[in-house]
Coordinates of C-alpha atoms in Angstrom, one line a residue:
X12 CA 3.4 -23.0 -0.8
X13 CA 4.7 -22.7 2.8
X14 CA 3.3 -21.4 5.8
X15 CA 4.9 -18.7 7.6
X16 CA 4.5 -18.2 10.9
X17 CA 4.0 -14.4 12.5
X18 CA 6.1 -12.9 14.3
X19 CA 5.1 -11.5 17.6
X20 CA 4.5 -7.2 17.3
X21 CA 7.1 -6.9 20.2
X22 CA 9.7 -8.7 18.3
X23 CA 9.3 -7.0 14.7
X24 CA 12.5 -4.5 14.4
X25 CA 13.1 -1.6 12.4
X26 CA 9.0 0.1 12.8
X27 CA 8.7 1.3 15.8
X28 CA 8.4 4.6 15.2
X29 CA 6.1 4.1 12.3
X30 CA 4.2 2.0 14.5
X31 CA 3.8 4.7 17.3
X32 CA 2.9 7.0 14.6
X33 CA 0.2 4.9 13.3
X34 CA -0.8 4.2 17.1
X35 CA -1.2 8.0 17.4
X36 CA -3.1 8.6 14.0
X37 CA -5.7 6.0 15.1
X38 CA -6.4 8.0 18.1
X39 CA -8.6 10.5 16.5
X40 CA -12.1 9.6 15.6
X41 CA -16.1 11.2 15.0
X42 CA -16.2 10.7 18.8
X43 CA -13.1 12.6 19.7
X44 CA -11.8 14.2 17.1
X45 CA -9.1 16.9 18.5
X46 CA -6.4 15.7 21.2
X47 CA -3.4 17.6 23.1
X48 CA 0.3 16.7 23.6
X49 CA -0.7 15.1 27.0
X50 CA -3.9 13.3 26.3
X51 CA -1.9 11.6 23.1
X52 CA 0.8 10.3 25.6
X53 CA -1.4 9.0 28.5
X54 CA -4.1 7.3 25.4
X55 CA -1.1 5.7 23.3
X56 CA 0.8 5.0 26.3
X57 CA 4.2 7.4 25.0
X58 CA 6.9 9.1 26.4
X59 CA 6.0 12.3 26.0
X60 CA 9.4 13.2 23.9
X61 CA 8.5 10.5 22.0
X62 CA 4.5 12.1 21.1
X63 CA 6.6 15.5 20.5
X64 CA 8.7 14.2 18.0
X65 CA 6.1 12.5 16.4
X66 CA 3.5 15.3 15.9
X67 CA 5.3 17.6 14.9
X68 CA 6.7 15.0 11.8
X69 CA 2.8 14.9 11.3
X70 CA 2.1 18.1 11.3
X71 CA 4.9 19.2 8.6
X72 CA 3.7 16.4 6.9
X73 CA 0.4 17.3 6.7
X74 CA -1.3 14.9 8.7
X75 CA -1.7 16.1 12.0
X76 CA -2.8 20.0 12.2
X77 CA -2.0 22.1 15.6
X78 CA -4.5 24.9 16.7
X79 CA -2.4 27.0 18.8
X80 CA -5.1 29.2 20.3
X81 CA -6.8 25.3 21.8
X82 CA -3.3 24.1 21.9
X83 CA -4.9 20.4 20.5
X84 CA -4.0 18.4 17.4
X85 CA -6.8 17.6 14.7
X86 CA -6.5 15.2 11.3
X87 CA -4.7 17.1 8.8
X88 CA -5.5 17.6 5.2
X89 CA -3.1 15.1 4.4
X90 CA -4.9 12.1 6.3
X91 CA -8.4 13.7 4.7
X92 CA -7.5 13.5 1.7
X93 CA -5.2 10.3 1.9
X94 CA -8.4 9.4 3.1
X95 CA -10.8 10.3 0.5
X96 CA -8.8 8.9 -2.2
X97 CA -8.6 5.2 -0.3
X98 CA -12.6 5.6 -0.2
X99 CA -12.9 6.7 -4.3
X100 CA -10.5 3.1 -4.9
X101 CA -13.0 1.1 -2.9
X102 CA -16.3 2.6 -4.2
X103 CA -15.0 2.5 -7.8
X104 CA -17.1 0.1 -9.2
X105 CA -20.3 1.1 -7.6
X106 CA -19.7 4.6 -9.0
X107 CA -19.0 3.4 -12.5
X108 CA -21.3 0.8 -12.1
X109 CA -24.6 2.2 -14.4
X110 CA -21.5 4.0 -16.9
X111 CA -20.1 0.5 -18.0
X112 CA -23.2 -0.6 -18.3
X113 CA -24.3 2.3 -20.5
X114 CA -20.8 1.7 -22.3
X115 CA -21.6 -1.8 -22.8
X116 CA -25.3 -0.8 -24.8
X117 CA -23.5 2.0 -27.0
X118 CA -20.6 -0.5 -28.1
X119 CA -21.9 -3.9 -27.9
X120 CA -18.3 -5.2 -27.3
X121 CA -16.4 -6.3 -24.1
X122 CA -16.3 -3.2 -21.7
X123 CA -13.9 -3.8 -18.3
X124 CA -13.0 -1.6 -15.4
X125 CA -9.7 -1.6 -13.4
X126 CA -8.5 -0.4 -10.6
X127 CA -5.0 0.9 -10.1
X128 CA -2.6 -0.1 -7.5
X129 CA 0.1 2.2 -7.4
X130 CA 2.0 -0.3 -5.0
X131 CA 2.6 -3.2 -7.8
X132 CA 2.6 -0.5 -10.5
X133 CA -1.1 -2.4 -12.1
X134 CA -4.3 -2.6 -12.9
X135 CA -6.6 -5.5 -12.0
X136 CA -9.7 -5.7 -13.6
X137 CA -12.3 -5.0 -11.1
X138 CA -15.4 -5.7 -13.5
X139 CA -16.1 -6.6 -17.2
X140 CA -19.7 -6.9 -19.3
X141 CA -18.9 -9.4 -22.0
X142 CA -19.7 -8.3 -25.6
X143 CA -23.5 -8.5 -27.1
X144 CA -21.6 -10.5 -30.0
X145 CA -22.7 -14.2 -29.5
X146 CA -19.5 -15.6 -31.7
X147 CA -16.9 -13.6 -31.7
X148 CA -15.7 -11.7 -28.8
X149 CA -13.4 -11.1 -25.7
X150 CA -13.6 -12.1 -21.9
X151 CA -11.6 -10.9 -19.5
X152 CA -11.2 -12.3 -15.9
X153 CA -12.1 -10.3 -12.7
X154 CA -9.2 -9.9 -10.4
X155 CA -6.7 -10.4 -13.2
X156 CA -4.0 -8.1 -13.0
X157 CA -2.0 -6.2 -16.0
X158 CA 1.5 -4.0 -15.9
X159 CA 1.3 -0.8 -17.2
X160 CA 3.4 -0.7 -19.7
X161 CA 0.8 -2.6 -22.6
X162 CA -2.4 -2.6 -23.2
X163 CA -5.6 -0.1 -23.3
X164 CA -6.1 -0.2 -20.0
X165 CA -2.8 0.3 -18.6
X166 CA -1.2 2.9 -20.8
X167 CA -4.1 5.9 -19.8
X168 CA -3.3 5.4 -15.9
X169 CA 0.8 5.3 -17.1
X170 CA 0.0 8.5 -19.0
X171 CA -1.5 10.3 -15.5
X172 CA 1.1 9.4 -13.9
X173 CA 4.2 11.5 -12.1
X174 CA 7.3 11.6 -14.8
X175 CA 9.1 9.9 -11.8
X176 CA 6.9 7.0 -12.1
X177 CA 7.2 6.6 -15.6
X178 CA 10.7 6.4 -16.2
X179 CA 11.0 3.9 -14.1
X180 CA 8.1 1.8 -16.0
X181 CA 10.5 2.7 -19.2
X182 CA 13.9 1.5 -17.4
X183 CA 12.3 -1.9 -15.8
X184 CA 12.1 -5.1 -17.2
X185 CA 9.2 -5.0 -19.6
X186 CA 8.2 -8.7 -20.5
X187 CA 6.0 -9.3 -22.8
X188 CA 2.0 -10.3 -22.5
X189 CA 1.7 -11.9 -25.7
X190 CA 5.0 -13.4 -26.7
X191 CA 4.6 -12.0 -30.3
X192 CA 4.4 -8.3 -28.6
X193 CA 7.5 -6.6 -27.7
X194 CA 7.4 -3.0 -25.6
X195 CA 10.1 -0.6 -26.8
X196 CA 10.8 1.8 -24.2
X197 CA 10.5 4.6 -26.8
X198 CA 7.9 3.7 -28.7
X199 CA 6.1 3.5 -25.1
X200 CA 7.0 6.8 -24.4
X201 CA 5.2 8.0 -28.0
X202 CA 2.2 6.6 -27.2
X203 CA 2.1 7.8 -23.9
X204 CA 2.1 11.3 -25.5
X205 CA -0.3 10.1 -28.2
X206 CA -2.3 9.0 -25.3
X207 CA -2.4 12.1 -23.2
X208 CA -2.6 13.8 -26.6
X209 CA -6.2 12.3 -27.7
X210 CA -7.4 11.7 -24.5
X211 CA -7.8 7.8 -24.8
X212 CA -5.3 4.7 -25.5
X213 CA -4.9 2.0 -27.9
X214 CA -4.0 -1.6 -28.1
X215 CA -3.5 -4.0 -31.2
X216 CA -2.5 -7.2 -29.9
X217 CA -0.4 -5.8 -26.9
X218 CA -2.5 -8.7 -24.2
X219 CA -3.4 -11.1 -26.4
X220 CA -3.4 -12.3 -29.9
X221 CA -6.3 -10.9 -32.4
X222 CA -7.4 -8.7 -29.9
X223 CA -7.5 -4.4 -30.1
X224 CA -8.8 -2.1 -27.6
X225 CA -9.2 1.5 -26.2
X226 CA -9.2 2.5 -22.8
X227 CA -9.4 5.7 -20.7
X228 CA -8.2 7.0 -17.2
X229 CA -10.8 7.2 -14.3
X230 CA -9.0 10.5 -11.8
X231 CA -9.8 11.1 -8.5
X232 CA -10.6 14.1 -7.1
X233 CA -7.0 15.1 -6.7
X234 CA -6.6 14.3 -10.5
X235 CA -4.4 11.4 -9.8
X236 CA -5.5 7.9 -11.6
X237 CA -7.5 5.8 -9.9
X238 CA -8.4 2.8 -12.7
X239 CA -9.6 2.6 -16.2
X240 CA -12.6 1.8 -18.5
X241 CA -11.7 0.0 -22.1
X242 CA -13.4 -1.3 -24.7
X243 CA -12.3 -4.5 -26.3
X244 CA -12.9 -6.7 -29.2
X245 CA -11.4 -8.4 -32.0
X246 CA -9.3 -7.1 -34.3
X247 CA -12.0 -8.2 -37.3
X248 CA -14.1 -5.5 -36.2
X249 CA -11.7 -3.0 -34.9
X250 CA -11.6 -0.6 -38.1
X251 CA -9.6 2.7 -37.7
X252 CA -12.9 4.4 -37.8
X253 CA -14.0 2.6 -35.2
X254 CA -11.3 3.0 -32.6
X255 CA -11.9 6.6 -33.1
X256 CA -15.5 6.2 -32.3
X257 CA -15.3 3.6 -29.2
X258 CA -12.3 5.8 -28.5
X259 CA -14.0 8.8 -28.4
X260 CA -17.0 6.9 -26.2
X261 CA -14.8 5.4 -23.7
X262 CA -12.9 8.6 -22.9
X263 CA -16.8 10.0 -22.1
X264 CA -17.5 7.5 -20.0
X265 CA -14.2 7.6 -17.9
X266 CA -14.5 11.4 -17.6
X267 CA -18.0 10.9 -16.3
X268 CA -16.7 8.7 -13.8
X269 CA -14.3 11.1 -13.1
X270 CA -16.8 13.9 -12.6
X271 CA -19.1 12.1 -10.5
X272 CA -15.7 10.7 -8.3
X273 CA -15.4 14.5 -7.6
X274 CA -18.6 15.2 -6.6
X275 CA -20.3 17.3 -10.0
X276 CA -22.1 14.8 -11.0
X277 CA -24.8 12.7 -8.7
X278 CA -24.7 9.1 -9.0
X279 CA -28.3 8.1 -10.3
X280 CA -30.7 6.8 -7.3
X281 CA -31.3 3.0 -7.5
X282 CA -34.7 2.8 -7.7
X283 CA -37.4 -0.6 -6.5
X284 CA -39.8 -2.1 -8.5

């Protein structure tokens, strides 16, 4: 591995703009939260053409909002709620974190949750309880990443996602996980549909050899995926019956997530001995 060397701010080309937009966004804060045309110019140090053109792109995008009777600029929905679902990513696994352990007790086998990054179209596994089963059973590791197009924590966050998204998951490469798995774009697109269909996904052997899960979506407030909960173990004790039942318990557990992500249900008070 190398080591590249920075180039200086002044010499980057091509993000000016974006960065005199970002220069302006960063402006407004709990200790001045509402600015005019000319304050933005003399703070950011901008021509004022150039702070014209640039809020009014914010505005019609949604992230700046203009108050014509103050004739100042506040934070716009967008940036709230751009905002809100940056906060639900990063307190993920302290909201989930009594859930997968509850999970963990009703199952006894391997229960993970994963976080989605919508950038690298994956998951990474943001936090596993190893199964209660002392001989037999499967271990993930935290920070390890997964596609979306296999497994049972992947396909419930591709199933949540905008068509858009997912035909281009079905027309990219698709190598496989474990060499004896092959995704066929088609059959991907049934099981997404099976998927949204029974509320939970599943997995024989898609990661790894001898090993079956389920897995459900975690949404955010704004109903777009934010991660997943699965179950996993292997495939001697993964029965049809039950992956319907760990199916039926991990979908539970993901929507109470999802509840409490959107503010209806209270996460429990930690409590001192």
């Amino acid at each position: 591995m190398g080591i590249v060397k920075s180039e200086p701010e002044h010499n980057i080309r091509g993000v000016g703009l974006l960065h005199k937009a970002f220069q302006i966004l960063e402006l407004f804060s709990p200790e001045q939260s509402s600015w005019t045309q000319v304050e933005i110019g003399r703070a950011a140090d901008l021509p004022r053409s150039t702070v014209s053109r640039l809020v009014r792109y914010l505005c019609a995008r949604g992230y700046l909002s203009f108050h014509e009777r103050s004739g100042r600029y506040t934070l716009g929905f967008s940036a709230i709620e751009l905002g809100r679902r940056a906060q639900a990513q990063l307190d993920l696994a302290a909201f989930a974190e009594d859930v997968l352990e509850d999970l963990a007790r009703r199952t006894r086998e391997t229960v993970m949750l994963t976080g989605f990054n919508p950038a690298a179209l994956h998951v990474v596994c943001l936090a596993q309880i190893p199964s209660q089963h002392g001989v037999l059973r499967v271990y993930e590791t935290v920070g390890a990443t997964f596609p979306l197009y296999a497994g049972a924590s992947t396909k419930p966050v591709l199933a949540h996602l905008p068509e858009a998204v997912i035909e281009r998951v079905l027309a990219g490469p698709m190598p496989p996980i474990n060499p004896e798995w092959t995704t066929k774009p088609d059959h991907l697109r049934a099981d997404i549909e099976r998927t949204r269909q029974r509320g939970f996904a599943v997995s024989f052997e898609e990661t790894y050899p001898g090993v079956a899960g389920v897995g459900a979506a975690i949404l955010g407030p704004d109903g777009r995926p934010l991660g997943s909960l699965a179950v996993a173990a292997p495939l001697q004790r993964m029965s049809e019956a039950s992956m319907e039942e760990l199916g039926r318990a991990v979908a539970e557990a993901a929507a109470a997530v999802s509840a409490r992500l959107a503010g209806d249900v209270p996460k429990p008070e930690q409590t001192g001995a």
